[in-house]
Amino acid sequence: MANSSNNNVKPILQQQSSIIDELDKIEKFFQQLQKPKNLYEIRDRAHRFCQQNLDRKIVLITSGGTTVPMEHNTVRFIDNFSAGTRGSASVEYFFDTNKYAVIFLYRQKSLEPFSRHFDGLLSNLKYDPTNDRIEVSEKIRPKLVQILTKMNETSNRLLKITFTTLSEYLFILRELTALLKPYESRVMLYLAAAVSDFYIPPDNMAVHKIHSNGPLRLHFEMVPKILRPLVKFWVPDAFVISFKLETEAEILLEKAREALNRYGHKLVIANELNTRKWKVILVTADESEEIEIDPNSNQLEIEQLIVANVIRRHEKFIDNHREQNSLKK
Ligand code: PMT
């Protein structure tokens, strides 16, 4: 008798100790990183924003690449290609329904919603000093009016937060998820940022600018996959979407499925570096669905179709969550 109850308890204890180990490892990783000075100010802004949007669902969109400093007094850093197109364009399409408030966590100086349409804006403006007036060229006027109107209409539904380094990104993401956890299935995470997988631990990092008096060899450690604690502990009831980028089309699906198995979230959006602007595959545990647009279309952006699709999936997810909760009662 005593033996059989021991047998039942052992796996539970083992499971609990592996959870504690995992959380401990993540905590230790965070402890060695520098916390952003404005972390609690960001948390308070986000808290107020969520309170003002209680009648809406919330989507946290991450966007752009993280930098990895090579020196504490940073002159040099490692970066990646991400321009923030996917994230910034997606924000605008979430506003096509009145149902979402958007927290946009993006790399400083990467593309932003609305302003992304006007790269060469200054060359389309003319200043007339005699009347102290600024004139907009007729070429861009209709589009400018359209975008400014949408921007004004949605301003209370958008909160913009910036990061630059990997550690800023990770700290802010953790803080925001802690804040979003109580909103359960009404929260969607749309993790389009290109987060570095490698970093130099602060203890191994040069303090000052590395001298250029010979070849340089750097050693990077692996960044723990933050998706794991995020899905398991930080926002266990949220609808989490990760993105998967590869440069080889042949391994893309396999890698996306691997991520789903490993992290247990709902959806991976797989894209290949060179075709990402017109083709993606939405991968779940049961199926995959391709979304493709004409590469020459300058009318349609693929993010419009991606966002419409994930909104439908989120609605189903919320319904299922509600059903499961009512069954539990
Ligand atoms: O910004 P654009 O130029 O428009 O490009 C958009 C994009 C190609 C960057 C975007 O569509 C995309 O694919 N983003 C994710 C790219 C990526 O970093 O993939 P990954 O395999 O390294 O990471 C997969 C997922 O794990 C990501 O959702 C990431 O948020 C997450 N991750 C990554 C590293 C890490 N240490 N912890 C994580 O949780």
Coordinates of C-alpha atoms and ligand atoms in Angstrom, one line a residue:
M1 CA 0.0 0.0 0.0
A2 CA 2.7 2.4 1.1
N3 CA 4.6 1.5 -2.0
S4 CA 1.8 2.3 -4.4
S5 CA 1.2 5.8 -2.9
N6 CA 5.0 6.4 -3.1
N7 CA 4.8 5.5 -6.8
N8 CA 2.1 8.1 -7.3
V9 CA 3.8 10.9 -5.5
K10 CA 7.3 10.4 -7.1
P11 CA 6.5 11.6 -10.6
I12 CA 4.6 14.6 -9.3
L13 CA 7.6 15.6 -7.1
Q14 CA 9.9 15.0 -10.0
Q15 CA 7.7 17.2 -12.2
Q16 CA 7.6 20.0 -9.6
S17 CA 11.3 19.9 -9.1
S18 CA 11.9 20.2 -12.8
I19 CA 9.6 23.2 -13.0
I20 CA 11.5 24.8 -10.1
D21 CA 14.8 24.1 -11.8
E22 CA 13.5 25.6 -15.1
L23 CA 12.2 28.8 -13.4
D24 CA 15.4 29.1 -11.4
K25 CA 17.5 28.9 -14.5
I26 CA 15.5 31.7 -16.2
E27 CA 15.6 33.8 -13.0
K28 CA 19.4 33.4 -12.9
F29 CA 19.7 34.4 -16.6
F30 CA 17.7 37.5 -15.9
Q31 CA 19.7 38.4 -12.8
Q32 CA 22.9 38.8 -14.7
L33 CA 21.3 41.2 -17.2
Q34 CA 20.9 44.9 -16.7
K35 CA 17.3 45.9 -16.0
P36 CA 16.0 48.9 -18.0
K37 CA 15.8 52.0 -15.9
N38 CA 12.3 52.9 -17.2
L39 CA 10.9 49.4 -16.6
Y40 CA 8.4 50.3 -13.9
E41 CA 7.3 53.5 -15.8
I42 CA 6.6 51.2 -18.8
R43 CA 4.6 48.9 -16.6
D44 CA 2.5 51.7 -15.2
R45 CA 1.8 53.1 -18.7
A46 CA 0.8 49.7 -19.9
H47 CA -1.4 49.1 -16.9
R48 CA -3.3 52.4 -17.5
F49 CA -3.6 51.5 -21.2
C50 CA -5.2 48.1 -20.4
Q51 CA -7.6 49.7 -17.9
Q52 CA -8.7 52.2 -20.5
N53 CA -9.3 49.4 -23.0
L54 CA -11.2 46.9 -20.8
D55 CA -13.9 46.5 -23.5
R56 CA -11.4 45.3 -26.0
K57 CA -9.1 42.3 -26.6
I58 CA -5.4 43.1 -26.3
V59 CA -2.7 42.2 -28.7
L60 CA 1.0 42.6 -27.9
I61 CA 3.0 42.9 -31.1
T62 CA 6.8 42.6 -30.9
S63 CA 8.7 44.0 -33.9
G64 CA 12.2 44.6 -35.1
G65 CA 15.6 43.1 -34.1
T66 CA 17.4 43.1 -30.8
T67 CA 21.0 44.3 -30.5
V68 CA 23.6 42.4 -28.5
P69 CA 26.3 44.8 -27.1
M70 CA 30.0 43.8 -27.4
E71 CA 31.1 46.3 -24.7
H72 CA 29.5 47.7 -21.5
N73 CA 30.2 51.2 -22.8
T74 CA 28.7 50.2 -26.0
V75 CA 30.4 51.3 -29.2
R76 CA 29.9 48.0 -31.2
F77 CA 27.0 45.6 -31.2
I78 CA 25.6 42.6 -33.1
D79 CA 22.3 43.3 -34.9
N80 CA 20.1 41.6 -37.4
F81 CA 18.2 42.4 -40.6
S82 CA 14.7 43.0 -39.3
A83 CA 13.2 46.3 -40.4
G84 CA 10.0 46.0 -38.5
T85 CA 7.7 45.9 -41.5
R86 CA 5.8 42.8 -40.4
G87 CA 5.1 44.2 -36.9
S88 CA 4.3 47.8 -37.9
A89 CA 2.0 46.8 -40.8
S90 CA 0.2 44.3 -38.7
V91 CA -0.6 46.9 -36.1
E92 CA -2.6 48.9 -38.7
Y93 CA -4.7 45.8 -39.7
F94 CA -5.6 45.0 -36.1
F95 CA -7.3 48.4 -36.1
D96 CA -9.5 47.3 -39.1
T97 CA -11.9 45.9 -36.4
N98 CA -12.8 48.0 -33.4
K99 CA -12.1 45.0 -31.2
Y100 CA -8.4 45.3 -30.4
A101 CA -6.1 47.5 -28.3
V102 CA -2.5 47.1 -29.4
I103 CA 0.7 47.2 -27.4
F104 CA 3.5 47.7 -29.9
L105 CA 6.9 46.7 -28.5
Y106 CA 9.3 47.7 -31.2
R107 CA 13.0 48.3 -31.8
Q108 CA 13.8 52.0 -31.5
K109 CA 14.1 53.5 -35.0
S110 CA 12.6 50.5 -36.8
L111 CA 9.4 51.0 -38.8
E112 CA 6.3 52.3 -37.0
P113 CA 2.6 52.0 -37.9
F114 CA 1.4 55.0 -40.1
S115 CA 4.7 56.8 -40.4
R116 CA 6.1 53.8 -42.3
H117 CA 4.1 54.9 -45.3
F118 CA 6.0 58.2 -45.6
D119 CA 9.7 57.5 -45.9
G120 CA 10.4 60.5 -48.1
L121 CA 7.8 62.8 -46.5
L122 CA 10.1 65.9 -46.3
S123 CA 10.7 66.0 -50.1
N124 CA 6.9 66.2 -50.5
L125 CA 6.5 69.2 -48.3
K126 CA 7.1 72.9 -49.2
Y127 CA 7.5 75.7 -46.8
D128 CA 6.3 79.1 -47.8
P129 CA 8.0 81.7 -45.4
T130 CA 5.9 84.7 -46.6
N131 CA 2.7 83.0 -45.3
D132 CA 4.4 80.7 -42.8
R133 CA 2.5 77.8 -44.4
I134 CA 3.5 74.2 -45.1
E135 CA 2.1 72.8 -48.3
V136 CA 1.8 69.1 -49.0
S137 CA 2.3 67.9 -52.6
E138 CA -0.9 66.7 -54.3
K139 CA 0.9 63.4 -55.1
I140 CA 0.8 62.3 -51.5
R141 CA -2.1 64.4 -50.1
P142 CA -4.9 61.8 -50.4
K143 CA -2.8 59.1 -48.8
L144 CA -1.6 61.4 -46.0
V145 CA -5.2 62.4 -45.2
Q146 CA -6.3 58.8 -45.2
I147 CA -3.5 57.7 -42.9
L148 CA -3.7 60.7 -40.6
T149 CA -7.4 60.1 -40.2
K150 CA -6.9 56.4 -39.2
M151 CA -4.0 57.4 -36.9
N152 CA -6.2 59.9 -35.0
E153 CA -9.1 57.6 -34.8
T154 CA -7.0 54.8 -33.3
S155 CA -4.6 56.8 -31.1
N156 CA -6.3 55.7 -27.8
R157 CA -6.0 52.1 -28.8
L158 CA -2.2 52.1 -29.5
L159 CA 0.6 52.0 -26.9
K160 CA 4.1 52.2 -28.3
I161 CA 7.1 51.0 -26.3
T162 CA 10.6 50.8 -27.5
F163 CA 13.6 48.6 -26.9
T164 CA 17.1 48.4 -28.4
T165 CA 19.1 45.7 -26.7
L166 CA 18.2 42.0 -26.1
S167 CA 18.1 42.5 -22.4
E168 CA 15.7 45.5 -22.7
Y169 CA 13.5 43.4 -24.9
L170 CA 13.4 40.5 -22.5
F171 CA 12.8 42.5 -19.4
I172 CA 10.0 44.5 -20.9
L173 CA 8.4 41.4 -22.4
R174 CA 8.4 39.7 -19.0
E175 CA 6.9 42.7 -17.3
L176 CA 4.2 43.1 -19.9
T177 CA 3.2 39.5 -19.8
A178 CA 2.9 39.6 -16.0
L179 CA 0.5 42.5 -16.5
L180 CA -1.5 40.8 -19.2
K181 CA -1.8 37.4 -17.5
P182 CA -5.1 38.2 -15.8
Y183 CA -6.8 39.0 -19.1
E184 CA -6.3 35.3 -20.0
S185 CA -7.6 34.2 -23.4
R186 CA -8.5 37.8 -24.5
V187 CA -4.8 38.4 -24.9
M188 CA -2.9 37.6 -28.1
L189 CA 0.9 37.7 -28.4
Y190 CA 2.1 38.2 -31.9
L191 CA 5.9 37.7 -31.6
A192 CA 7.3 39.0 -34.8
A193 CA 10.5 40.5 -33.4
A194 CA 13.7 38.9 -34.5
V195 CA 15.3 38.1 -31.1
S196 CA 18.9 37.2 -30.8
D197 CA 19.7 33.6 -29.9
F198 CA 23.2 34.5 -28.7
Y199 CA 24.6 37.0 -26.3
I200 CA 27.8 37.8 -24.4
P201 CA 27.2 37.5 -20.7
P202 CA 27.9 40.8 -18.9
D203 CA 30.7 39.2 -16.8
N204 CA 32.6 38.2 -19.9
M205 CA 32.1 41.5 -21.7
A206 CA 34.7 44.2 -22.2
V207 CA 34.0 47.4 -20.2
H208 CA 35.4 49.9 -22.7
K209 CA 35.7 50.0 -26.5
I210 CA 37.7 47.0 -27.6
H211 CA 41.0 48.0 -29.1
S212 CA 41.6 47.3 -32.7
N213 CA 45.1 46.1 -32.5
G214 CA 44.6 42.6 -33.7
P215 CA 42.1 40.0 -34.8
L216 CA 39.1 39.6 -32.5
R217 CA 37.5 36.4 -31.3
L218 CA 34.3 36.6 -29.4
H219 CA 32.5 33.9 -27.5
F220 CA 28.7 34.0 -27.4
E221 CA 26.4 32.0 -25.1
M222 CA 23.0 30.7 -26.0
V223 CA 20.0 32.9 -24.9
P224 CA 17.4 30.5 -23.3
K225 CA 14.3 30.2 -25.4
I226 CA 12.0 32.7 -23.7
L227 CA 9.0 31.3 -25.5
R228 CA 9.1 28.3 -23.2
P229 CA 8.5 30.1 -19.8
L230 CA 6.3 32.6 -21.6
V231 CA 3.8 29.9 -22.8
K232 CA 4.1 27.7 -19.7
F233 CA 4.2 30.2 -16.9
W234 CA 3.9 33.9 -17.9
V235 CA 0.7 33.9 -19.9
P236 CA -0.5 30.3 -19.9
D237 CA -4.1 31.2 -21.1
A238 CA -3.1 33.7 -23.8
F239 CA -3.2 33.0 -27.6
V240 CA 0.5 32.9 -28.4
I241 CA 1.7 33.2 -32.0
S242 CA 5.4 32.9 -32.7
F243 CA 7.2 33.5 -36.0
K244 CA 9.8 31.2 -37.5
L245 CA 12.3 32.6 -39.9
E246 CA 14.6 30.3 -42.0
T247 CA 16.7 30.9 -45.1
E248 CA 16.2 27.4 -46.4
A249 CA 12.6 26.7 -47.6
E250 CA 13.1 22.9 -47.2
I251 CA 13.4 23.0 -43.4
L252 CA 10.9 25.7 -42.6
L253 CA 7.8 23.5 -41.9
E254 CA 9.8 21.0 -39.9
K255 CA 11.3 23.9 -37.8
A256 CA 7.9 25.4 -37.2
R257 CA 6.4 22.1 -36.1
E258 CA 9.4 21.5 -33.8
A259 CA 8.7 24.9 -32.2
L260 CA 5.1 24.0 -31.6
N261 CA 6.0 20.7 -30.0
R262 CA 8.7 22.2 -27.9
Y263 CA 6.8 25.2 -26.6
G264 CA 3.2 24.0 -26.7
H265 CA 1.7 27.3 -28.0
K266 CA -1.1 27.6 -30.6
L267 CA 0.4 28.9 -33.9
V268 CA 3.7 29.4 -35.7
I269 CA 3.9 31.7 -38.7
A270 CA 6.7 30.4 -40.8
N271 CA 8.4 32.6 -43.3
E272 CA 11.5 32.5 -45.5
L273 CA 13.9 35.4 -45.6
N274 CA 13.6 36.2 -49.3
T275 CA 9.9 35.5 -49.8
R276 CA 8.5 36.8 -46.5
K277 CA 6.7 39.8 -48.0
W278 CA 4.4 37.7 -50.1
K279 CA 4.3 34.2 -48.7
V280 CA 3.9 32.7 -45.1
I281 CA 2.7 29.4 -43.8
L282 CA 0.5 29.3 -40.7
V283 CA 1.3 26.1 -38.8
T284 CA -0.7 24.5 -36.0
A285 CA -0.5 21.1 -34.3
D286 CA -3.1 19.7 -36.8
E287 CA -2.6 21.5 -40.1
S288 CA -0.8 24.1 -42.1
E289 CA -2.3 26.9 -44.3
E290 CA -0.4 28.9 -46.8
I291 CA -1.1 32.6 -47.4
E292 CA 0.4 34.0 -50.6
I293 CA -0.1 37.3 -52.5
D294 CA 1.1 38.5 -55.9
P295 CA 4.7 39.7 -55.3
N296 CA 4.0 42.6 -57.8
S297 CA 0.9 43.8 -56.0
N298 CA 1.3 47.2 -54.5
Q299 CA -2.3 47.3 -53.4
L300 CA -2.3 44.4 -51.0
E301 CA 0.0 43.7 -48.1
I302 CA 0.3 40.2 -46.8
E303 CA -0.1 41.4 -43.2
Q304 CA -3.7 42.3 -44.0
L305 CA -4.5 38.6 -44.7
I306 CA -2.3 37.3 -41.8
V307 CA -4.1 39.5 -39.3
A308 CA -7.6 38.7 -40.6
N309 CA -6.7 35.0 -40.3
V310 CA -5.3 35.2 -36.8
I311 CA -8.2 37.3 -35.5
R312 CA -10.6 34.5 -36.6
R313 CA -8.4 31.9 -34.9
H314 CA -8.3 34.0 -31.7
E315 CA -12.1 34.2 -31.6
K316 CA -12.3 30.4 -31.8
F317 CA -9.7 30.1 -29.1
I318 CA -11.6 32.4 -26.8
D319 CA -14.8 30.4 -27.4
N320 CA -13.0 27.1 -26.6
H321 CA -11.5 28.6 -23.5
R322 CA -14.9 29.8 -22.3
E323 CA -16.4 26.4 -22.9
Q324 CA -13.7 24.6 -21.0
N325 CA -14.1 27.0 -18.1
S326 CA -17.8 26.5 -17.9
L327 CA -17.3 22.7 -18.0
K328 CA -14.9 23.0 -15.0
K329 CA -17.5 24.8 -13.0
Ligands
PMT1 O1 10.8 43.0 -39.6 P1 10.7 42.4 -41.0 O2 11.9 42.9 -41.8 O3 9.4 42.7 -41.6 O4 10.9 40.8 -40.9 C1 9.9 40.1 -40.2 C2 10.5 38.8 -39.6 C3 11.0 37.9 -40.7 C4 11.6 39.2 -38.6 C5 9.3 38.1 -38.8 O5 8.3 37.7 -39.7 C6 9.9 36.8 -38.1 O6 10.0 35.8 -38.7 N1 10.2 37.0 -36.8 C7 10.8 35.9 -36.0 C8 12.2 35.6 -36.5 C9 13.0 34.8 -35.5 O7 13.6 35.3 -34.7 O8 12.8 33.5 -35.5 P2 13.5 32.5 -34.4 O9 13.5 31.2 -34.9 O10 14.8 33.1 -33.9 O11 12.5 32.6 -33.1 C10 11.3 32.0 -33.1 C11 10.4 32.6 -32.0 O12 11.0 32.4 -30.8 C12 10.2 34.0 -32.3 O13 8.8 34.3 -32.2 C13 10.9 34.7 -31.1 O14 10.1 35.8 -30.6 C14 11.1 33.6 -30.1 N2 12.4 33.7 -29.4 C15 13.5 33.9 -30.1 C16 14.7 33.9 -29.3 C17 14.7 33.7 -28.0 N3 15.8 33.7 -27.2 N4 13.6 33.5 -27.3 C18 12.4 33.4 -28.0 O15 11.4 33.2 -27.4

